[in-house]
Structure formats: C-alpha cells, structure tokens
C-alpha cells in the first residue's frame, strides 16, 4: 500500500500528529519535499517532539527516509538525532536513510535567504532556513548533494568550484562572503559527512522494492497545498511542490502505485508569513482561536494568522491533490464560538466565485461570503467517538464533509495520539 499525506491549507494542519498516529501501519515513512522549514509537533504521553526534518513516523518503528526531492541541512539532522538519542530513541542507519541525491543546505543558502528577505520591499516571510536558495541551486545544477558531502575530497572540490559565485552573490546583497570558505565551517560539514556516510541510500529503489514486497509506504508532505511553488499563492509560497503528485516525482515512484491520498485539514485555517488569507480574523473570535489553538509557528515562533474555514481554497486543494479521504484536526479549538462561520464563496469585483481566482492579487481582493452554523459549548478534548460530540459539532463536520465531497475519516480533538478517532 502506498499512501500520500499532504496538508490541504497553508501548513501546520497537524500532519505530524496524524503521521505519528498511523505510521504503525507503515514499514517506510518518506519525506519527499521541503526541508527544515517544516515544523511538526508530535505528542505522545507527556513527551512532545518538535521535528523539522526527520519524518514523524519513527516513534512507531517505521524506517524513515529523506528523499532526493528534499533540501537537507545536515546540522539539523544531527541535532534532531542527538535530541532523540537523549530521550533513548536511537536513530541509526537502520532506522534513517538519506538519498544520495538529496541537496545539502549550506550556510551560504541560509545567509542568502536572510539577506534577500531583508531587501524585499514586499516580504514573503520565509523561515530563513535557506530553502529557496538551496532549491535555486538544485535546478541550476549547482547543488552539493548528500553523495558529495559524505566524501571529503568530492565535497571540498565541489565547494571550491561553487565558492566564487556564492561569494559574489553574498557580496552583492551586502553580506559577508567569508562564510563560504570558512575553515571551521568546512570542518564541521566534513565531520557531518563522515557521521552520515552510512545513512546513504537510494530512496526510489527502497520504496519500489518495498511496494513489490507488499510492504506499506507512507509519503509525508511538509508545508501545505497553497504554499506549492507552482499552484500556490505565488509569490507567497515555499520553493517546493507540496501537492500529492509531487510525492511520486520527488521519490521516484510511478503514479500507478498510489493507493490513497489523505488530506490533513484544520477545522479552521491558519497561515504563517505573508500572503492572502481571505477569511483572516482580526476580532475576538480570531484571538480566541489563536490562543486556544496555540497557533504559534513551530519553526519560527511567529504567531499564525487565523481565519474561518475556507471552502473555495479547500475545493482547489481537492482538485490539486485528488484526495481520497480527510483527517479533520483541531475541532476542539472551535468550542465556545457562536456562530461558527464557513466561507462558501468569495465576492470579487462584483462577482461571486465559488473557486479561488488563479491570480494571487485577485485572491487578495476576495471578500468571503459566509454561512453561519450554530456553535457548541464545552471541552471536546476528552471525546473519543463521533457519537459523543455535541450535536452542533457533528453537524459542522457533516456540513463540511458534504460540501467537500470527500469523506472525513479521522477527527482530531487534541494534540495527543489518543485524541483522534475514526468517524
Ligand atoms: P504540521 O506542521 O502539519 O505537522 O502541524 P504542526 O505540528 O506545526 O501544528 C499543529 C499543532 O497543533 C501542533 O502543536 C499539534 O500538537 C497541535 N494539534 C494537532 N492536532 C490537534 C488537535 O486536534 N487539537 C489541538 N488542540 N491541537 C492539535
Ligand atoms: P509545516 O510542514 C507553515 C511558509 C513560511 C513562508 C513561506 C516561505 O510545518 O506545515 P520558506 O522558508 O519555505 O521559503 O518560507 O512558507 N512556510 C510554512 N508555513 N508551515 C510550514 O511547514 C511552512 N514552511 C514554510 O512561513 O510564508
Ligand atoms: Mg508545522
């Protein structure tokens, strides 16, 4: 079985939590795009794991893989592995694999990301993890790959070849070019290469072999659909393809092998960074959602902007991903709000639209048309089955399911594993 999970909104839908929950059924869990711009929080008992790079499937003993379509900061990988080792979780080369073709995020990518962002008059609000600049180098064929990093000579040679253009780019943006060939930095990377040489693998081969042997593989998306570099709200997007089809291309597995595509959908919407968010709230309801939902970025600590559920954006996510089922998260956060609003269409330049306009500046002009649904009171975090939800909460789920036309299979009412049930 091959399942793809992606976020259906702007990221932080609760992907990490759902991947952790279902990963027991999977032999392999694979990250296929993005890098440590992602922040996935997994809560098990009293332990909370905040992960940026390592796929969230490791707790239930799946082997986890970092695919060639990702951009990988080896310092972050080392930090996460060390952090987990302190808690008694040993992620050696039997448990983690990194594709030989994975692009390495170098310190100059991080420097360039920060410099470029500070110069933009209209900001994107990147996570400053060097993601965009690492992807620029990937498509320009100027990247350092995992296969280079683990071989000292190859690494130094490749870095030397790339250094002049990196130094010039940093200089042009007013930064300090000496970081490119900094001795201590090079030394650190060489040591990381030595440390991770046994982790090298061929992800496409591993995944296809596993599927041939009737094993189960889960592709874990990062970010969210509307942050997709092609189909998202350009320019306010990340630099990778975040939608389900990208899992096949980035891992190297044919689309004919996909069995399920699971959407992670928050019961409202959030966004970190800049860009249009038609249903964004600036009132007490927005504040309540932000506080109750703990809507602060896992990676940057920034406040997440919050808004009511946006059906036009969700319909587009369904088209872009071809979802076969939905996990609806954070339903508990909407308690004690009355009414609960759902955006069913937009008004734009005197027209009513039930699907988002393709142009980002047009989306920014969209004014939501809402339907009001009755709210509910009380704490949902102790609910363990659908039948025990307040009637209005059940009606909200059924209403969304009906409008989306895709079945809601999981409902989540809190951050812990046990706070999720099948509908
Ligand atoms: P991801 O990036 O999609 O993996 O999501 P994040 O981990 O960045 O953000 C989701 C946050 O919501 C995390 O802090 C989770 O622990 C938390 N969370 C997940 N599901 C629920 C839920 O159903 N209810 C509540 N209250 N919190 C949840
Ligand atoms: P997870 O996997 C939410 C946003 C940034 C910024 C834009 C570009 O936790 O859902 P980048 O550093 O990628 O060049 O920034 O994308 N962004 C995310 N927003 N969740 C994420 O990941 C994100 N990763 C990037 O805030 O607006
Ligand atoms: Mg996140």
Tab-separated table of N, CA, C and O in Angstrom, residues 90-210:
chain	number	residue	atom	x	y	z
A	90	UNK	N	17.162	5.714	19.516
A	90	UNK	CA	18.384	5.630	18.713
A	90	UNK	C	18.026	5.538	17.234
A	90	UNK	O	17.451	4.549	16.792
A	91	UNK	N	18.349	6.587	16.490
A	91	UNK	CA	18.055	6.566	15.060
A	91	UNK	C	19.351	6.358	14.276
A	91	UNK	O	19.966	7.293	13.787
A	92	UNK	N	19.752	5.091	14.187
A	92	UNK	CA	20.968	4.787	13.440
A	92	UNK	C	20.627	4.556	11.968
A	92	UNK	O	19.483	4.763	11.546
A	93	UNK	N	21.615	4.107	11.206
A	93	UNK	CA	21.417	3.952	9.763
A	93	UNK	C	20.390	2.863	9.415
A	93	UNK	O	19.919	2.793	8.287
A	94	UNK	N	20.040	2.009	10.388
A	94	UNK	CA	18.972	1.045	10.122
A	94	UNK	C	17.597	1.700	10.170
A	94	UNK	O	16.634	1.197	9.614
A	95	UNK	N	17.540	2.816	10.882
A	95	UNK	CA	16.235	3.473	11.073
A	95	UNK	C	16.022	4.682	10.168
A	95	UNK	O	14.877	5.086	9.924
A	96	UNK	N	17.121	5.310	9.725
A	96	UNK	CA	17.024	6.526	8.906
A	96	UNK	C	17.873	6.361	7.652
A	96	UNK	O	19.005	5.879	7.730
A	97	UNK	N	17.336	6.767	6.516
A	97	UNK	CA	18.116	6.776	5.280
A	97	UNK	C	17.984	8.128	4.600
A	97	UNK	O	16.925	8.765	4.660
A	98	UNK	N	19.066	8.566	3.980
A	98	UNK	CA	19.037	9.832	3.231
A	98	UNK	C	19.495	9.523	1.812
A	98	UNK	O	20.541	8.884	1.617
A	99	UNK	N	18.722	9.965	0.832
A	99	UNK	CA	19.083	9.674	-0.552
A	99	UNK	C	20.389	10.373	-0.937
A	99	UNK	O	20.649	11.508	-0.538
A	100	UNK	N	21.168	9.671	-1.727
A	100	UNK	CA	22.463	10.192	-2.169
A	100	UNK	C	22.308	11.493	-2.975
A	100	UNK	O	23.191	12.322	-3.024
A	101	UNK	N	21.135	11.661	-3.616
A	101	UNK	CA	20.922	12.853	-4.455
A	101	UNK	C	20.314	14.030	-3.697
A	101	UNK	O	20.065	15.085	-4.284
A	102	UNK	N	20.040	13.867	-2.422
A	102	UNK	CA	19.439	14.956	-1.642
A	102	UNK	C	20.355	16.178	-1.637
A	102	UNK	O	21.554	16.069	-1.374
A	103	UNK	N	19.775	17.348	-1.903
A	103	UNK	CA	20.565	18.595	-1.912
A	103	UNK	C	20.863	19.025	-0.483
A	103	UNK	O	19.989	18.991	0.385
A	104	UNK	N	22.100	19.464	-0.281
A	104	UNK	CA	22.517	19.891	1.059
A	104	UNK	C	22.314	21.398	1.212
A	104	UNK	O	22.702	22.178	0.334
A	105	UNK	N	21.693	21.793	2.298
A	105	UNK	CA	21.588	23.225	2.609
A	105	UNK	C	22.904	23.638	3.247
A	105	UNK	O	23.329	23.087	4.270
A	106	UNK	N	23.562	24.594	2.603
A	106	UNK	CA	24.852	25.095	3.087
A	106	UNK	C	24.626	26.415	3.840
A	106	UNK	O	23.628	27.097	3.599
A	107	UNK	N	25.568	26.785	4.703
A	107	UNK	CA	25.404	28.054	5.424
A	107	UNK	C	25.183	29.250	4.492
A	107	UNK	O	24.461	30.180	4.835
A	108	UNK	N	25.776	29.196	3.280
A	108	UNK	CA	25.565	30.348	2.384
A	108	UNK	C	24.118	30.423	1.885
A	108	UNK	O	23.622	31.500	1.562
A	109	UNK	N	23.418	29.316	1.840
A	109	UNK	CA	21.994	29.378	1.459
A	109	UNK	C	21.193	30.122	2.523
A	109	UNK	O	20.295	30.904	2.218
A	110	UNK	N	21.530	29.847	3.774
A	110	UNK	CA	20.812	30.486	4.888
A	110	UNK	C	21.112	31.987	4.894
A	110	UNK	O	20.202	32.817	5.046
A	111	UNK	N	22.389	32.300	4.668
A	111	UNK	CA	22.800	33.709	4.617
A	111	UNK	C	22.056	34.439	3.483
A	111	UNK	O	21.505	35.525	3.688
A	112	UNK	N	22.020	33.813	2.312
A	112	UNK	CA	21.377	34.457	1.159
A	112	UNK	C	19.870	34.623	1.387
A	112	UNK	O	19.293	35.653	1.020
A	113	UNK	N	19.255	33.638	2.005
A	113	UNK	CA	17.811	33.701	2.298
A	113	UNK	C	17.519	34.916	3.185
A	113	UNK	O	16.631	35.729	2.899
A	114	UNK	N	18.303	35.077	4.240
A	114	UNK	CA	18.111	36.192	5.170
A	114	UNK	C	18.365	37.537	4.495
A	114	UNK	O	17.582	38.479	4.645
A	115	UNK	N	19.454	37.610	3.706
A	115	UNK	CA	19.796	38.872	3.042
A	115	UNK	C	18.723	39.271	2.028
A	115	UNK	O	18.283	40.413	1.975
A	116	UNK	N	18.305	38.297	1.245
A	116	UNK	CA	17.299	38.578	0.196
A	116	UNK	C	15.985	39.027	0.820
A	116	UNK	O	15.350	39.970	0.359
A	117	UNK	N	15.581	38.329	1.888
A	117	UNK	CA	14.319	38.669	2.549
A	117	UNK	C	14.389	40.078	3.138
A	117	UNK	O	13.431	40.855	3.035
A	118	UNK	N	15.541	40.426	3.711
A	118	UNK	CA	15.638	41.752	4.330
A	118	UNK	C	15.604	42.857	3.270
A	118	UNK	O	15.233	43.981	3.552
A	119	UNK	N	15.961	42.524	2.038
A	119	UNK	CA	15.946	43.536	0.973
A	119	UNK	C	14.592	43.669	0.280
A	119	UNK	O	14.360	44.638	-0.440
A	120	UNK	N	13.743	42.669	0.465
A	120	UNK	CA	12.459	42.719	-0.249
A	120	UNK	C	11.591	43.836	0.314
A	120	UNK	O	11.405	43.903	1.533
A	121	UNK	N	11.036	44.671	-0.559
A	121	UNK	CA	10.127	45.712	-0.050
A	121	UNK	C	8.818	45.047	0.365
A	121	UNK	O	8.220	45.407	1.370
A	122	UNK	N	8.384	44.061	-0.434
A	122	UNK	CA	7.204	43.283	-0.044
A	122	UNK	C	7.710	41.914	0.389
A	122	UNK	O	8.184	41.135	-0.432
A	123	UNK	N	7.633	41.647	1.686
A	123	UNK	CA	8.243	40.428	2.241
A	123	UNK	C	7.433	39.171	1.900
A	123	UNK	O	6.225	39.249	1.683
A	124	UNK	N	8.123	38.033	1.932
A	124	UNK	CA	7.432	36.733	1.845
A	124	UNK	C	7.224	36.202	3.259
A	124	UNK	O	6.220	35.581	3.572
A	125	UNK	N	8.188	36.526	4.117
A	125	UNK	CA	8.119	35.984	5.477
A	125	UNK	C	8.660	34.566	5.513
A	125	UNK	O	8.065	33.674	6.130
A	126	UNK	N	9.805	34.325	4.841
A	126	UNK	CA	10.354	32.961	4.818
A	126	UNK	C	10.827	32.566	6.219
A	126	UNK	O	10.980	33.425	7.093
A	127	UNK	N	11.107	31.289	6.380
A	127	UNK	CA	11.593	30.798	7.673
A	127	UNK	C	13.102	31.037	7.823
A	127	UNK	O	13.683	30.695	8.843
A	128	UNK	N	13.722	31.580	6.788
A	128	UNK	CA	15.172	31.867	6.786
A	128	UNK	C	16.017	30.620	7.048
A	128	UNK	O	17.019	30.669	7.740
A	129	UNK	N	15.571	29.512	6.507
A	129	UNK	CA	16.321	28.259	6.635
A	129	UNK	C	17.107	27.940	5.362
A	129	UNK	O	17.628	26.839	5.213
A	130	UNK	N	17.096	28.869	4.427
A	130	UNK	CA	17.883	28.652	3.201
A	130	UNK	C	17.191	27.788	2.166
A	130	UNK	O	17.815	27.347	1.189
A	131	UNK	N	15.897	27.573	2.358
A	131	UNK	CA	15.169	26.630	1.489
A	131	UNK	C	15.170	27.090	0.031
A	131	UNK	O	15.553	26.336	-0.868
A	132	UNK	N	14.739	28.326	-0.190
A	132	UNK	CA	14.623	28.834	-1.559
A	132	UNK	C	15.951	28.799	-2.289
A	132	UNK	O	16.028	28.387	-3.456
A	133	UNK	N	17.012	29.201	-1.604
A	133	UNK	CA	18.318	29.264	-2.273
A	133	UNK	C	18.903	27.868	-2.504
A	133	UNK	O	19.630	27.648	-3.480
A	134	UNK	N	18.577	26.930	-1.649
A	134	UNK	CA	19.020	25.548	-1.902
A	134	UNK	C	18.296	24.984	-3.125
A	134	UNK	O	18.905	24.286	-3.949
A	135	UNK	N	17.014	25.299	-3.263
A	135	UNK	CA	16.285	24.829	-4.458
A	135	UNK	C	16.754	25.542	-5.727
A	135	UNK	O	16.761	24.951	-6.806
A	136	UNK	N	17.105	26.829	-5.607
A	136	UNK	CA	17.657	27.532	-6.786
A	136	UNK	C	18.868	26.746	-7.286
A	136	UNK	O	19.007	26.452	-8.472
A	137	UNK	N	19.739	26.365	-6.355
A	137	UNK	CA	20.954	25.637	-6.755
A	137	UNK	C	20.637	24.254	-7.305
A	137	UNK	O	21.333	23.752	-8.181
A	138	UNK	N	19.588	23.635	-6.781
A	138	UNK	CA	19.210	22.311	-7.297
A	138	UNK	C	18.863	22.422	-8.777
A	138	UNK	O	19.407	21.702	-9.600
A	139	UNK	N	17.971	23.366	-9.113
A	139	UNK	CA	17.561	23.440	-10.519
A	139	UNK	C	18.651	24.062	-11.391
A	139	UNK	O	18.697	23.822	-12.594
A	140	UNK	N	19.526	24.851	-10.800
A	140	UNK	CA	20.637	25.414	-11.576
A	140	UNK	C	21.780	24.405	-11.731
A	140	UNK	O	22.785	24.686	-12.368
A	141	UNK	N	21.625	23.239	-11.101
A	141	UNK	CA	22.648	22.176	-11.103
A	141	UNK	C	23.939	22.631	-10.433
A	141	UNK	O	25.027	22.208	-10.781
A	142	UNK	N	23.753	23.498	-9.442
A	142	UNK	CA	24.887	23.996	-8.667
A	142	UNK	C	24.793	23.546	-7.212
A	142	UNK	O	25.277	24.237	-6.311
A	143	UNK	N	24.135	22.423	-6.984
A	143	UNK	CA	23.969	21.994	-5.598
A	143	UNK	C	25.099	21.072	-5.141
A	143	UNK	O	25.776	20.449	-5.971
A	144	UNK	N	25.256	20.988	-3.836
A	144	UNK	CA	26.093	19.945	-3.244
A	144	UNK	C	25.127	18.868	-2.777
A	144	UNK	O	24.129	19.165	-2.116
A	145	UNK	N	25.412	17.642	-3.168
A	145	UNK	CA	24.483	16.556	-2.837
A	145	UNK	C	24.992	15.754	-1.649
A	145	UNK	O	26.187	15.811	-1.326
A	146	UNK	N	24.091	14.975	-1.091
A	146	UNK	CA	24.468	14.109	0.028
A	146	UNK	C	25.667	13.229	-0.364
A	146	UNK	O	26.587	13.023	0.428
A	147	UNK	N	25.645	12.737	-1.600
A	147	UNK	CA	26.743	11.894	-2.083
A	147	UNK	C	28.083	12.630	-2.115
A	147	UNK	O	29.144	12.014	-2.001
A	148	UNK	N	28.037	13.960	-2.280
A	148	UNK	CA	29.273	14.758	-2.233
A	148	UNK	C	29.698	14.954	-0.778
A	148	UNK	O	30.886	14.861	-0.448
A	149	UNK	N	28.716	15.248	0.071
A	149	UNK	CA	29.023	15.587	1.468
A	149	UNK	C	29.773	14.454	2.182
A	149	UNK	O	30.673	14.707	2.986
A	150	UNK	N	29.372	13.221	1.866
A	150	UNK	CA	29.950	12.098	2.607
A	150	UNK	C	31.339	11.683	2.100
A	150	UNK	O	31.949	10.759	2.627
A	151	UNK	N	31.805	12.367	1.067
A	151	UNK	CA	33.128	12.069	0.524
A	151	UNK	C	33.969	13.351	0.610
A	151	UNK	O	33.747	14.296	-0.148
A	152	UNK	N	34.887	13.377	1.568
A	152	UNK	CA	35.640	14.602	1.884
A	152	UNK	C	36.210	15.285	0.635
A	152	UNK	O	35.998	16.473	0.410
A	153	UNK	N	36.888	14.515	-0.184
A	153	UNK	CA	37.550	15.102	-1.364
A	153	UNK	C	36.553	15.703	-2.346
A	153	UNK	O	36.720	16.808	-2.852
A	154	UNK	N	35.505	14.927	-2.592
A	154	UNK	CA	34.471	15.392	-3.522
A	154	UNK	C	33.813	16.667	-2.996
A	154	UNK	O	33.541	17.600	-3.753
A	155	UNK	N	33.584	16.675	-1.691
A	155	UNK	CA	32.912	17.826	-1.068
A	155	UNK	C	33.756	19.096	-1.213
A	155	UNK	O	33.272	20.137	-1.662
A	156	UNK	N	35.040	18.985	-0.856
A	156	UNK	CA	35.924	20.161	-0.896
A	156	UNK	C	36.071	20.661	-2.335
A	156	UNK	O	36.041	21.855	-2.599
A	157	UNK	N	36.188	19.721	-3.255
A	157	UNK	CA	36.349	20.090	-4.668
A	157	UNK	C	35.095	20.827	-5.176
A	157	UNK	O	35.178	21.869	-5.822
A	158	UNK	N	33.951	20.257	-4.845
A	158	UNK	CA	32.685	20.856	-5.313
A	158	UNK	C	32.481	22.236	-4.678
A	158	UNK	O	32.095	23.182	-5.358
A	159	UNK	N	32.774	22.346	-3.408
A	159	UNK	CA	32.614	23.633	-2.729
A	159	UNK	C	33.543	24.674	-3.347
A	159	UNK	O	33.132	25.819	-3.586
A	160	UNK	N	34.764	24.262	-3.631
A	160	UNK	CA	35.729	25.178	-4.241
A	160	UNK	C	35.249	25.678	-5.596
A	160	UNK	O	35.405	26.849	-5.953
A	161	UNK	N	34.622	24.771	-6.339
A	161	UNK	CA	34.117	25.121	-7.664
A	161	UNK	C	32.955	26.129	-7.567
A	161	UNK	O	32.823	27.045	-8.381
A	162	UNK	N	32.131	25.962	-6.540
A	162	UNK	CA	30.941	26.813	-6.404
A	162	UNK	C	31.221	28.123	-5.672
A	162	UNK	O	30.476	29.101	-5.824
A	163	UNK	N	32.289	28.133	-4.878
A	163	UNK	CA	32.523	29.256	-3.958
A	163	UNK	C	32.522	30.645	-4.613
A	163	UNK	O	31.855	31.554	-4.099
A	164	UNK	N	33.236	30.840	-5.735
A	164	UNK	CA	33.279	32.200	-6.284
A	164	UNK	C	31.892	32.792	-6.549
A	164	UNK	O	31.620	33.945	-6.227
A	165	UNK	N	30.993	31.994	-7.114
A	165	UNK	CA	29.667	32.545	-7.436
A	165	UNK	C	28.864	32.783	-6.155
A	165	UNK	O	28.081	33.728	-6.053
A	166	UNK	N	29.077	31.947	-5.148
A	166	UNK	CA	28.353	32.140	-3.871
A	166	UNK	C	28.867	33.384	-3.162
A	166	UNK	O	28.098	34.173	-2.610
A	167	UNK	N	30.190	33.557	-3.193
A	167	UNK	CA	30.780	34.745	-2.554
A	167	UNK	C	30.289	36.020	-3.246
A	167	UNK	O	29.925	36.997	-2.580
A	168	UNK	N	30.247	35.966	-4.573
A	168	UNK	CA	29.785	37.152	-5.314
A	168	UNK	C	28.327	37.471	-4.980
A	168	UNK	O	27.957	38.637	-4.806
A	169	UNK	N	27.514	36.416	-4.876
A	169	UNK	CA	26.083	36.632	-4.593
A	169	UNK	C	25.890	37.253	-3.207
A	169	UNK	O	25.076	38.160	-3.024
A	170	UNK	N	26.656	36.768	-2.249
A	170	UNK	CA	26.529	37.302	-0.884
A	170	UNK	C	27.006	38.759	-0.845
A	170	UNK	O	26.358	39.626	-0.242
A	171	UNK	N	28.099	38.999	-1.529
A	171	UNK	CA	28.655	40.357	-1.573
A	171	UNK	C	27.639	41.329	-2.195
A	171	UNK	O	27.410	42.421	-1.684
A	172	UNK	N	27.038	40.887	-3.265
A	172	UNK	CA	26.080	41.746	-3.967
A	172	UNK	C	24.908	42.143	-3.065
A	172	UNK	O	24.347	43.226	-3.190
A	173	UNK	N	24.536	41.246	-2.140
A	173	UNK	CA	23.420	41.559	-1.238
A	173	UNK	C	23.902	42.217	0.060
A	173	UNK	O	23.141	42.393	1.003
A	174	UNK	N	25.191	42.551	0.091
A	174	UNK	CA	25.709	43.304	1.243
A	174	UNK	C	26.125	42.444	2.420
A	174	UNK	O	26.289	42.942	3.542
A	175	UNK	N	26.287	41.121	2.186
A	175	UNK	CA	26.675	40.227	3.288
A	175	UNK	C	28.178	39.972	3.333
A	175	UNK	O	28.946	40.540	2.553
A	176	UNK	N	28.559	39.073	4.230
A	176	UNK	CA	29.975	38.771	4.439
A	176	UNK	C	30.346	37.494	3.673
A	176	UNK	O	29.977	36.383	4.089
A	177	UNK	N	31.067	37.617	2.549
A	177	UNK	CA	31.354	36.443	1.709
A	177	UNK	C	32.312	35.439	2.352
A	177	UNK	O	32.432	34.306	1.878
A	178	UNK	N	32.973	35.841	3.442
A	178	UNK	CA	33.985	34.937	4.019
A	178	UNK	C	33.354	33.666	4.609
A	178	UNK	O	34.050	32.680	4.842
A	179	UNK	N	32.044	33.675	4.835
A	179	UNK	CA	31.424	32.461	5.411
A	179	UNK	C	31.465	31.276	4.448
A	179	UNK	O	31.396	30.130	4.869
A	180	UNK	N	31.587	31.557	3.144
A	180	UNK	CA	31.510	30.462	2.162
A	180	UNK	C	32.644	29.460	2.361
A	180	UNK	O	32.417	28.250	2.362
A	181	UNK	N	33.866	29.974	2.543
A	181	UNK	CA	35.020	29.072	2.670
A	181	UNK	C	35.592	29.071	4.101
A	181	UNK	O	36.749	28.703	4.302
A	182	UNK	N	34.767	29.438	5.050
A	182	UNK	CA	35.204	29.468	6.447
A	182	UNK	C	35.702	28.079	6.889
A	182	UNK	O	34.981	27.080	6.756
A	183	UNK	N	36.936	28.060	7.400
A	183	UNK	CA	37.598	26.774	7.714
A	183	UNK	C	36.815	25.936	8.736
A	183	UNK	O	36.605	24.738	8.547
A	184	UNK	N	36.373	26.586	9.825
A	184	UNK	CA	35.698	25.817	10.883
A	184	UNK	C	34.387	25.256	10.367
A	184	UNK	O	33.960	24.147	10.719
A	185	UNK	N	33.780	26.068	9.503
A	185	UNK	CA	32.510	25.635	8.934
A	185	UNK	C	32.698	24.420	8.009
A	185	UNK	O	31.950	23.439	8.075
A	186	UNK	N	33.710	24.491	7.187
A	186	UNK	CA	34.006	23.383	6.265
A	186	UNK	C	34.315	22.129	7.089
A	186	UNK	O	33.812	21.039	6.806
A	187	UNK	N	35.074	22.342	8.131
A	187	UNK	CA	35.433	21.234	9.015
A	187	UNK	C	34.194	20.560	9.607
A	187	UNK	O	34.091	19.332	9.652
A	188	UNK	N	33.258	21.397	10.034
A	188	UNK	CA	32.010	20.877	10.614
A	188	UNK	C	31.246	20.038	9.595
A	188	UNK	O	30.718	18.967	9.895
A	189	UNK	N	31.172	20.546	8.383
A	189	UNK	CA	30.434	19.821	7.350
A	189	UNK	C	31.128	18.509	6.981
A	189	UNK	O	30.472	17.501	6.740
A	190	UNK	N	32.462	18.547	6.939
A	190	UNK	CA	33.210	17.314	6.626
A	190	UNK	C	32.899	16.258	7.693
A	190	UNK	O	32.643	15.082	7.387
A	191	UNK	N	32.882	16.707	8.955
A	191	UNK	CA	32.605	15.764	10.051
A	191	UNK	C	31.173	15.218	9.959
A	191	UNK	O	30.928	14.039	10.205
A	192	UNK	N	30.246	16.098	9.573
A	192	UNK	CA	28.860	15.632	9.420
A	192	UNK	C	28.776	14.609	8.291
A	192	UNK	O	28.055	13.608	8.391
A	193	UNK	N	29.529	14.855	7.219
A	193	UNK	CA	29.560	13.911	6.101
A	193	UNK	C	30.057	12.551	6.559
A	193	UNK	O	29.487	11.508	6.206
A	194	UNK	N	31.128	12.568	7.361
A	194	UNK	CA	31.664	11.293	7.876
A	194	UNK	C	30.618	10.592	8.742
A	194	UNK	O	30.377	9.399	8.630
A	195	UNK	N	29.964	11.387	9.579
A	195	UNK	CA	28.984	10.807	10.502
A	195	UNK	C	27.821	10.150	9.749
A	195	UNK	O	27.312	9.110	10.171
A	196	UNK	N	27.386	10.783	8.650
A	196	UNK	CA	26.178	10.289	7.985
A	196	UNK	C	26.457	9.400	6.769
A	196	UNK	O	25.523	9.043	6.056
A	197	UNK	N	27.727	9.027	6.560
A	197	UNK	CA	28.012	8.258	5.338
A	197	UNK	C	27.244	6.929	5.303
A	197	UNK	O	26.811	6.482	4.247
A	198	UNK	N	27.029	6.334	6.476
A	198	UNK	CA	26.318	5.043	6.469
A	198	UNK	C	24.811	5.211	6.250
A	198	UNK	O	24.094	4.236	6.018
A	199	UNK	N	24.314	6.438	6.312
A	199	UNK	CA	22.865	6.664	6.158
A	199	UNK	C	22.443	6.745	4.686
A	199	UNK	O	21.264	6.757	4.365
A	200	UNK	N	23.432	6.811	3.814
A	200	UNK	CA	23.129	6.992	2.385
A	200	UNK	C	22.315	5.831	1.822
A	200	UNK	O	22.590	4.667	2.107
A	201	UNK	N	21.307	6.191	1.019
A	201	UNK	CA	20.515	5.151	0.375
A	201	UNK	C	19.969	5.653	-0.956
A	201	UNK	O	20.160	6.813	-1.319
A	202	UNK	N	19.269	4.748	-1.657
A	202	UNK	CA	18.562	5.102	-2.884
A	202	UNK	C	17.076	4.990	-2.543
A	202	UNK	O	16.519	3.892	-2.480
A	203	UNK	N	16.439	6.125	-2.303
A	203	UNK	CA	15.065	6.125	-1.788
A	203	UNK	C	14.084	5.534	-2.799
A	203	UNK	O	13.204	4.744	-2.440
A	204	UNK	N	14.237	5.885	-4.057
A	204	UNK	CA	13.322	5.362	-5.070
A	204	UNK	C	13.383	3.820	-5.100
A	204	UNK	O	12.356	3.131	-5.129
A	205	UNK	N	14.613	3.294	-5.057
A	205	UNK	CA	14.787	1.837	-5.078
A	205	UNK	C	14.148	1.203	-3.838
A	205	UNK	O	13.398	0.231	-3.936
A	206	UNK	N	14.441	1.794	-2.675
A	206	UNK	CA	13.882	1.229	-1.426
A	206	UNK	C	12.363	1.207	-1.447
A	206	UNK	O	11.715	0.236	-1.044
A	207	UNK	N	11.780	2.309	-1.924
A	207	UNK	CA	10.314	2.421	-1.918
A	207	UNK	C	9.707	1.425	-2.903
A	207	UNK	O	8.761	0.697	-2.576
A	208	UNK	N	10.258	1.387	-4.109
A	208	UNK	CA	9.696	0.465	-5.113
A	208	UNK	C	9.861	-0.987	-4.709
A	208	UNK	O	8.951	-1.801	-4.890
A	209	UNK	N	11.029	-1.311	-4.127
A	209	UNK	CA	11.235	-2.680	-3.643
A	209	UNK	C	10.230	-3.028	-2.553
A	209	UNK	O	9.645	-4.116	-2.537
A	210	UNK	N	10.032	-2.088	-1.632
A	210	UNK	CA	9.090	-2.325	-0.532
A	210	UNK	C	7.685	-2.583	-1.087
A	210	UNK	O	6.981	-3.495	-0.645
